[in-house]
Short mmCIF file of C-alpha atoms and ligand atoms in Angstrom, two decimals:
data_model
loop_
_atom_site.label_atom_id
_atom_site.label_comp_id
_atom_site.label_asym_id
_atom_site.label_seq_id
_atom_site.Cartn_x
_atom_site.Cartn_y
_atom_site.Cartn_z
CA MET A 6 25.77 7.14 18.44
CA LEU A 7 22.03 7.56 18.07
CA GLY A 8 19.73 6.24 20.77
CA ARG A 9 16.75 5.86 18.45
CA LEU A 10 15.48 6.84 15.01
CA ALA A 11 11.96 6.79 13.56
CA ALA A 12 10.80 6.70 9.93
CA ARG A 13 7.37 6.59 8.30
CA ALA A 14 6.00 5.16 5.04
CA PRO A 15 2.54 5.47 3.47
CA ALA A 16 -0.23 3.06 2.49
CA LYS A 17 -1.40 3.04 -1.13
CA ILE A 18 -4.56 2.86 -3.16
CA ASN A 19 -4.41 1.52 -6.72
CA LEU A 20 -6.34 4.00 -8.88
CA LEU A 21 -5.89 1.59 -11.79
CA LEU A 22 -4.79 -2.02 -11.65
CA GLU A 23 -4.55 -3.89 -14.95
CA VAL A 24 -3.46 -7.50 -14.53
CA GLY A 25 -2.03 -9.73 -17.24
CA PRO A 26 -1.88 -13.53 -17.40
CA ALA A 27 0.23 -15.48 -14.86
CA ARG A 28 3.93 -15.51 -15.81
CA PRO A 29 6.12 -18.63 -15.62
CA ASP A 30 7.44 -17.38 -12.24
CA GLY A 31 3.86 -17.25 -10.87
CA PHE A 32 3.75 -13.44 -10.75
CA HIS A 33 1.54 -11.35 -13.01
CA ASP A 34 2.61 -8.41 -15.14
CA LEU A 35 0.79 -5.33 -13.93
CA LEU A 36 0.02 -1.83 -15.06
CA SER A 37 -0.86 0.11 -11.97
CA VAL A 38 -1.38 3.69 -10.92
CA PHE A 39 -0.51 3.92 -7.24
CA GLN A 40 -1.46 6.80 -4.99
CA ALA A 41 0.14 7.10 -1.54
CA VAL A 42 -2.44 8.10 1.08
CA SER A 43 -2.36 9.53 4.59
CA LEU A 44 -2.43 6.28 6.54
CA GLU A 45 1.07 5.38 7.57
CA GLU A 46 3.33 2.95 9.34
CA VAL A 47 6.00 4.28 11.70
CA VAL A 48 9.07 2.15 12.38
CA THR A 49 11.36 3.15 15.27
CA VAL A 50 14.76 1.46 15.52
CA THR A 51 16.85 1.21 18.72
CA PRO A 52 20.15 -0.63 19.26
CA ALA A 53 19.62 -4.05 20.91
CA ALA A 54 21.47 -7.27 21.72
CA THR A 55 19.63 -9.11 18.93
CA PHE A 56 17.29 -8.25 16.06
CA GLY A 57 13.62 -8.26 16.98
CA VAL A 58 10.31 -6.62 16.07
CA GLU A 59 7.14 -5.62 17.88
CA VAL A 60 3.98 -4.44 16.11
CA ARG A 61 1.37 -2.27 17.85
CA ASP A 62 -1.63 -0.23 16.77
CA PRO A 63 -1.69 3.57 17.35
CA GLN A 64 -3.35 2.94 20.77
CA GLY A 65 -0.40 0.74 21.77
CA ARG A 66 -2.23 -2.59 21.57
CA PRO A 67 -0.39 -5.57 20.05
CA VAL A 68 -1.53 -6.35 16.50
CA PRO A 69 -2.21 -10.08 16.04
CA GLY A 70 -1.52 -12.08 12.88
CA ILE A 71 1.86 -10.61 11.92
CA PRO A 72 4.90 -12.91 11.87
CA ASP A 73 7.83 -11.69 14.02
CA ASP A 74 10.56 -13.98 12.71
CA PRO A 75 13.35 -12.74 10.41
CA GLN A 76 12.28 -15.06 7.57
CA HIS A 77 8.76 -13.61 7.31
CA ASN A 78 8.50 -10.19 8.95
CA LEU A 79 9.04 -7.70 6.12
CA ALA A 80 10.46 -4.94 8.35
CA LEU A 81 13.04 -7.31 9.87
CA ARG A 82 13.89 -8.68 6.44
CA ALA A 83 14.46 -5.10 5.26
CA ALA A 84 16.80 -4.38 8.19
CA LEU A 85 18.78 -7.58 7.58
CA ALA A 86 19.04 -6.78 3.85
CA VAL A 87 20.64 -3.38 4.59
CA ARG A 88 23.07 -5.01 7.08
CA ALA A 89 24.08 -7.90 4.78
CA GLY A 90 27.88 -8.03 4.52
CA ARG A 91 28.33 -5.50 7.36
CA PRO A 92 28.39 -7.58 10.59
CA GLU A 93 30.05 -4.67 12.43
CA LEU A 94 26.74 -2.76 12.47
CA PRO A 95 24.87 -3.13 15.79
CA PRO A 96 21.65 -5.21 15.79
CA LEU A 97 18.44 -3.18 16.04
CA HIS A 98 15.06 -3.64 17.66
CA LEU A 99 12.18 -2.47 15.45
CA ASP A 100 8.97 -1.04 16.92
CA VAL A 101 6.24 -0.76 14.31
CA VAL A 102 3.16 1.41 14.86
CA LYS A 103 0.59 0.15 12.40
CA GLU A 104 -2.20 2.36 11.09
CA VAL A 105 -2.68 0.47 7.83
CA PRO A 106 -5.13 -2.47 7.92
CA VAL A 107 -3.48 -5.91 7.96
CA ALA A 108 -4.07 -7.91 4.73
CA GLY A 109 -6.18 -5.00 3.50
CA GLY A 110 -4.89 -4.44 -0.05
CA MET A 111 -3.17 -1.21 1.00
CA ALA A 112 0.43 -2.49 1.19
CA GLY A 113 0.84 -2.06 4.96
CA GLY A 114 3.54 -4.75 5.15
CA SER A 115 5.33 -3.09 2.24
CA ALA A 116 5.18 0.26 4.07
CA ASP A 117 6.79 -1.43 7.11
CA ALA A 118 9.59 -2.65 4.87
CA ALA A 119 10.06 0.75 3.21
CA ALA A 120 10.10 2.60 6.56
CA ALA A 121 12.56 0.03 7.96
CA LEU A 122 14.87 0.42 4.92
CA VAL A 123 14.98 4.20 5.36
CA ALA A 124 15.30 4.00 9.18
CA CYS A 125 18.16 1.47 9.07
CA ASP A 126 20.05 3.30 6.30
CA ALA A 127 19.85 6.53 8.33
CA PHE A 128 20.62 4.91 11.71
CA TRP A 129 23.66 2.98 10.47
CA ARG A 130 24.73 5.81 8.13
CA THR A 131 25.07 3.30 5.28
CA GLY A 132 24.39 6.17 2.88
CA MET A 133 22.37 4.22 0.32
CA GLY A 134 19.56 6.72 -0.10
CA LEU A 135 16.56 5.97 -2.29
CA PRO A 136 18.56 4.82 -5.38
CA GLY A 137 20.60 2.37 -3.27
CA LEU A 138 17.57 1.07 -1.36
CA HIS A 139 15.34 0.57 -4.44
CA PRO A 140 16.89 -2.81 -5.47
CA PHE A 141 16.41 -4.17 -1.91
CA ALA A 142 12.82 -2.91 -1.98
CA ALA A 143 12.02 -4.74 -5.23
CA VAL A 144 13.32 -8.02 -3.77
CA LEU A 145 11.31 -7.62 -0.54
CA GLY A 146 7.95 -7.27 -2.32
CA SER A 147 6.20 -5.90 -5.38
CA ASP A 148 4.74 -2.86 -3.55
CA VAL A 149 7.81 -1.93 -1.45
CA PRO A 150 9.44 0.31 -4.12
CA PHE A 151 6.27 2.40 -4.33
CA ALA A 152 6.11 2.75 -0.53
CA LEU A 153 9.67 4.13 -0.70
CA HIS A 154 8.88 6.64 -3.44
CA GLY A 155 5.27 7.60 -2.58
CA ARG A 156 3.19 10.37 -4.26
CA THR A 157 1.44 9.10 -7.42
CA ALA A 158 3.18 6.78 -9.88
CA VAL A 159 2.63 4.35 -12.72
CA GLY A 160 4.05 0.92 -11.89
CA THR A 161 4.86 -1.81 -14.41
CA GLY A 162 6.45 -5.26 -14.22
CA ARG A 163 5.44 -6.72 -10.85
CA GLY A 164 4.75 -3.10 -9.88
CA GLU A 165 8.38 -2.30 -9.09
CA HIS A 166 9.24 -0.17 -12.16
CA LEU A 167 7.91 3.27 -11.29
CA VAL A 168 7.39 6.51 -13.19
CA PRO A 169 5.93 9.50 -11.30
CA VAL A 170 2.62 10.95 -12.47
CA MET A 171 2.25 14.70 -12.35
CA THR A 172 -0.66 15.90 -10.28
CA THR A 173 -0.91 18.96 -8.11
CA ALA A 174 -4.38 18.16 -6.81
CA ARG A 175 -5.33 16.63 -3.48
CA PHE A 176 -7.84 13.78 -3.59
CA ASP A 177 -10.03 12.89 -0.61
CA TRP A 178 -11.04 9.30 0.07
CA VAL A 179 -13.20 7.36 2.48
CA LEU A 180 -11.93 3.86 3.19
CA VAL A 181 -14.21 1.09 4.38
CA LEU A 182 -12.02 -1.58 5.96
CA GLY A 183 -12.87 -5.25 5.53
CA GLU A 184 -14.14 -7.35 8.45
CA GLU A 185 -11.55 -10.00 7.59
CA GLY A 186 -8.33 -9.74 5.58
CA LEU A 187 -7.75 -11.24 2.14
CA SER A 188 -4.53 -13.04 1.20
CA THR A 189 -2.94 -11.44 -1.88
CA PRO A 190 -1.78 -14.81 -3.37
CA ALA A 191 -5.32 -16.20 -2.85
CA VAL A 192 -6.83 -13.25 -4.75
CA PHE A 193 -4.35 -13.72 -7.64
CA ARG A 194 -5.19 -17.47 -7.69
CA GLU A 195 -8.89 -16.60 -7.89
CA PHE A 196 -8.05 -14.12 -10.68
CA ASP A 197 -6.31 -16.99 -12.55
CA ARG A 198 -9.33 -19.25 -12.01
CA LEU A 199 -11.75 -16.62 -13.33
CA ALA A 200 -9.30 -15.90 -16.19
CA LEU A 201 -9.83 -19.42 -17.54
CA GLU A 202 -13.12 -18.14 -18.94
CA HIS A 203 -11.94 -14.63 -19.94
CA PRO A 204 -8.18 -14.84 -20.56
CA PRO A 205 -6.51 -11.44 -19.89
CA THR A 206 -4.11 -9.83 -22.33
CA PRO A 207 -0.74 -8.48 -21.12
CA PRO A 208 -1.13 -4.87 -19.90
CA ARG A 209 0.13 -2.19 -22.29
CA ARG A 210 1.63 1.19 -21.46
CA ASP A 211 -0.64 2.78 -24.13
CA SER A 212 -3.76 1.49 -22.34
CA GLU A 213 -6.80 3.74 -22.76
CA ARG A 214 -7.72 3.18 -19.14
CA LEU A 215 -4.30 4.51 -18.13
CA ARG A 216 -4.74 7.56 -20.34
CA ALA A 217 -8.10 8.31 -18.69
CA VAL A 218 -6.60 8.09 -15.17
CA GLU A 219 -3.57 10.23 -16.09
CA THR A 220 -5.77 12.88 -17.72
CA ALA A 221 -8.02 13.07 -14.66
CA LEU A 222 -4.99 13.30 -12.35
CA ARG A 223 -3.42 16.03 -14.41
CA ALA A 224 -6.72 17.98 -14.40
CA GLY A 225 -7.14 17.36 -10.66
CA ASP A 226 -10.72 16.37 -11.39
CA PRO A 227 -12.24 13.86 -8.92
CA VAL A 228 -15.35 13.33 -11.07
CA SER A 229 -13.35 12.13 -14.10
CA LEU A 230 -10.96 10.23 -11.84
CA GLY A 231 -13.93 8.49 -10.21
CA ALA A 232 -15.20 7.41 -13.64
CA ALA A 233 -11.74 6.13 -14.61
CA LEU A 234 -11.00 4.03 -11.48
CA ALA A 235 -10.59 0.35 -12.43
CA ASN A 236 -9.21 -2.76 -10.77
CA ASP A 237 -8.92 -6.08 -12.62
CA LEU A 238 -8.55 -7.89 -9.26
CA GLN A 239 -11.92 -6.58 -8.05
CA PRO A 240 -14.03 -9.48 -9.47
CA ALA A 241 -11.65 -11.98 -7.80
CA ALA A 242 -11.81 -10.14 -4.44
CA VAL A 243 -15.63 -9.95 -4.67
CA SER A 244 -15.80 -13.63 -5.61
CA LEU A 245 -13.88 -14.51 -2.39
CA GLN A 246 -15.80 -11.99 -0.24
CA PRO A 247 -19.22 -11.43 -1.86
CA GLY A 248 -20.14 -8.85 0.80
CA LEU A 249 -17.72 -6.41 -0.90
CA ALA A 250 -20.34 -5.88 -3.62
CA ARG A 251 -22.56 -4.24 -0.99
CA THR A 252 -19.74 -1.96 0.21
CA LEU A 253 -19.12 -0.85 -3.37
CA GLU A 254 -22.84 -0.30 -3.99
CA ALA A 255 -23.19 1.65 -0.72
CA GLY A 256 -20.50 4.06 -1.91
CA ARG A 257 -22.25 4.62 -5.23
CA GLU A 258 -25.59 5.19 -3.45
CA ALA A 259 -23.95 7.61 -1.01
CA GLY A 260 -22.81 9.75 -3.96
CA ALA A 261 -19.09 8.94 -4.18
CA CYS A 262 -17.41 10.09 -7.42
CA GLY A 263 -16.11 6.55 -7.84
CA VAL A 264 -15.62 3.37 -5.82
CA LEU A 265 -13.23 0.45 -6.05
CA VAL A 266 -11.57 -2.34 -4.14
CA SER A 267 -8.00 -1.29 -3.29
CA GLY A 268 -5.43 -3.71 -4.76
CA SER A 269 -6.27 -7.26 -3.72
CA GLY A 270 -8.77 -5.97 -1.14
CA PRO A 271 -10.75 -6.14 0.98
CA THR A 272 -10.44 -2.39 1.71
CA VAL A 273 -12.96 -0.46 -0.43
CA ALA A 274 -12.14 3.15 -1.39
CA TRP A 275 -14.82 5.77 -2.05
CA LEU A 276 -13.58 8.89 -3.85
CA ALA A 277 -15.02 12.22 -2.66
CA ASP A 278 -15.05 15.51 -4.59
CA SER A 279 -13.67 17.52 -1.64
CA HIS A 280 -12.60 17.17 1.99
CA ARG A 281 -16.05 18.31 3.07
CA HIS A 282 -17.69 15.69 0.84
CA ALA A 283 -15.38 13.01 2.30
CA LEU A 284 -16.54 13.91 5.81
CA ASP A 285 -20.19 13.60 4.70
CA LEU A 286 -19.50 10.24 3.02
CA ALA A 287 -17.64 9.05 6.13
CA VAL A 288 -20.70 9.77 8.29
CA LEU A 289 -22.84 7.64 5.97
CA ALA A 290 -20.21 4.89 5.89
CA ALA A 291 -19.92 4.90 9.70
CA GLU A 292 -23.71 4.60 10.09
CA ARG A 293 -23.74 1.64 7.74
CA PHE A 294 -20.52 -0.21 8.66
CA GLY A 295 -19.59 1.15 12.12
CA PRO A 296 -17.03 3.89 12.84
CA ASP A 297 -14.22 1.40 13.56
CA ARG A 298 -14.26 0.32 9.92
CA VAL A 299 -14.14 3.82 8.40
CA ARG A 300 -11.11 6.07 7.72
CA THR A 301 -10.93 9.43 5.92
CA VAL A 302 -7.64 9.91 4.06
CA HIS A 303 -6.13 12.04 1.32
CA GLY A 304 -3.46 11.61 -1.28
CA PRO A 305 -0.92 11.95 -2.68
CA VAL A 306 1.51 12.02 0.25
CA PRO A 307 5.32 11.56 0.24
CA GLY A 308 7.10 8.21 0.37
CA ALA A 309 9.25 6.84 3.19
CA GLN A 310 11.17 9.44 5.20
CA VAL A 311 12.93 9.89 8.53
CA LEU A 312 10.76 11.53 11.19
CA GLU A 313 13.18 12.01 14.08
CA ALA A 314 16.56 10.92 15.36
CA VAL A 315 17.35 11.08 19.09
CA ARG A 316 20.89 11.02 20.49
CA ARG A 317 21.73 8.86 23.49
O1 LIG B 28 5.45 -9.33 -4.18
P1 LIG B 28 4.54 -9.67 -3.05
O2 LIG B 28 5.20 -10.51 -2.00
O3 LIG B 28 3.83 -8.50 -2.47
O4 LIG B 28 3.40 -10.57 -3.70
C1 LIG B 28 2.56 -11.39 -2.91
C2 LIG B 28 1.91 -12.42 -3.82
O5 LIG B 28 1.00 -11.77 -4.72
C3 LIG B 28 2.88 -13.16 -4.72
O6 LIG B 28 3.40 -14.29 -4.07
C4 LIG B 28 1.97 -13.56 -5.89
O7 LIG B 28 1.18 -14.67 -5.54
C5 LIG B 28 1.03 -12.37 -5.98
N1 LIG B 28 1.47 -11.38 -6.99
C6 LIG B 28 1.37 -11.67 -8.35
N2 LIG B 28 1.79 -10.74 -9.27
C7 LIG B 28 2.27 -9.55 -8.87
C8 LIG B 28 2.38 -9.22 -7.50
C9 LIG B 28 1.96 -10.16 -6.57
O8 LIG B 28 0.91 -12.75 -8.72
N3 LIG B 28 2.67 -8.67 -9.79
#
């Protein structure tokens, strides 16, 4: 029997996020291009008397504001989903090391769930693999399937139907983290309120904006990708946190190839044209917003995977 097993899963940036009108179930149909980036969550599972979860930052400090009960914690819900109908499997304790900002629009909670799915499947030897885990992922949250698969992909539906996008290039980003989180449902509600004046049309797979992003990705060209970045949730995020407009403007002034709010925000992503350029932009961002709020990342990176397994 294993004594412990660790798995990782990445955060994401939405390079494109087209949002349709609210559906009868309250969700919105999306057309999204996700890119997995080099901020990650690590979930370590160990056998325990009962299920439980602890969330810490990379320095080992507890992270406040994350539920630890099995109804709400996404990593615990993922573990319980894999164990459903198999009471013989031993309960696990989950230790989460969180690099991804909480309520930041980068799918950190979804990465916890994806890492937990992969860790539990490997620990218990349930043998589901990615195809078997995908249906659980889609039920846990709209962004969990992408955190499982990683790299760069077009997502449709709630974001759970994924098709990989071919790109061999590496893209370098500077992230400016928000001072306070934004609730995803609140941003979608604000989107609906703003949509009363400008009703959105359902996203279409033949969208010109999608073609522009795919062409730039295929060419590996950060300048055209920067021009093609678009997020329909950005006006709603800026409406709830008007200071985001300054963070976007600061990126443009600093010479980023493109800037946008990631997902429902409030993380703002500045696209650089090289690693060197990202380091220069990060210096400017740190002077303006403080080093604690700035991260330099690159993408695409792989989806959820096992890091290590240790025997007892
Ligand atoms: O699926 P997930 O739990 O991540 O979604 C969080 C919330 O974001 C949903 O409850 C819904 O309010 C909103 N949402 C949406 N349409 C989507 C995805 C999320 O309205 N496609």
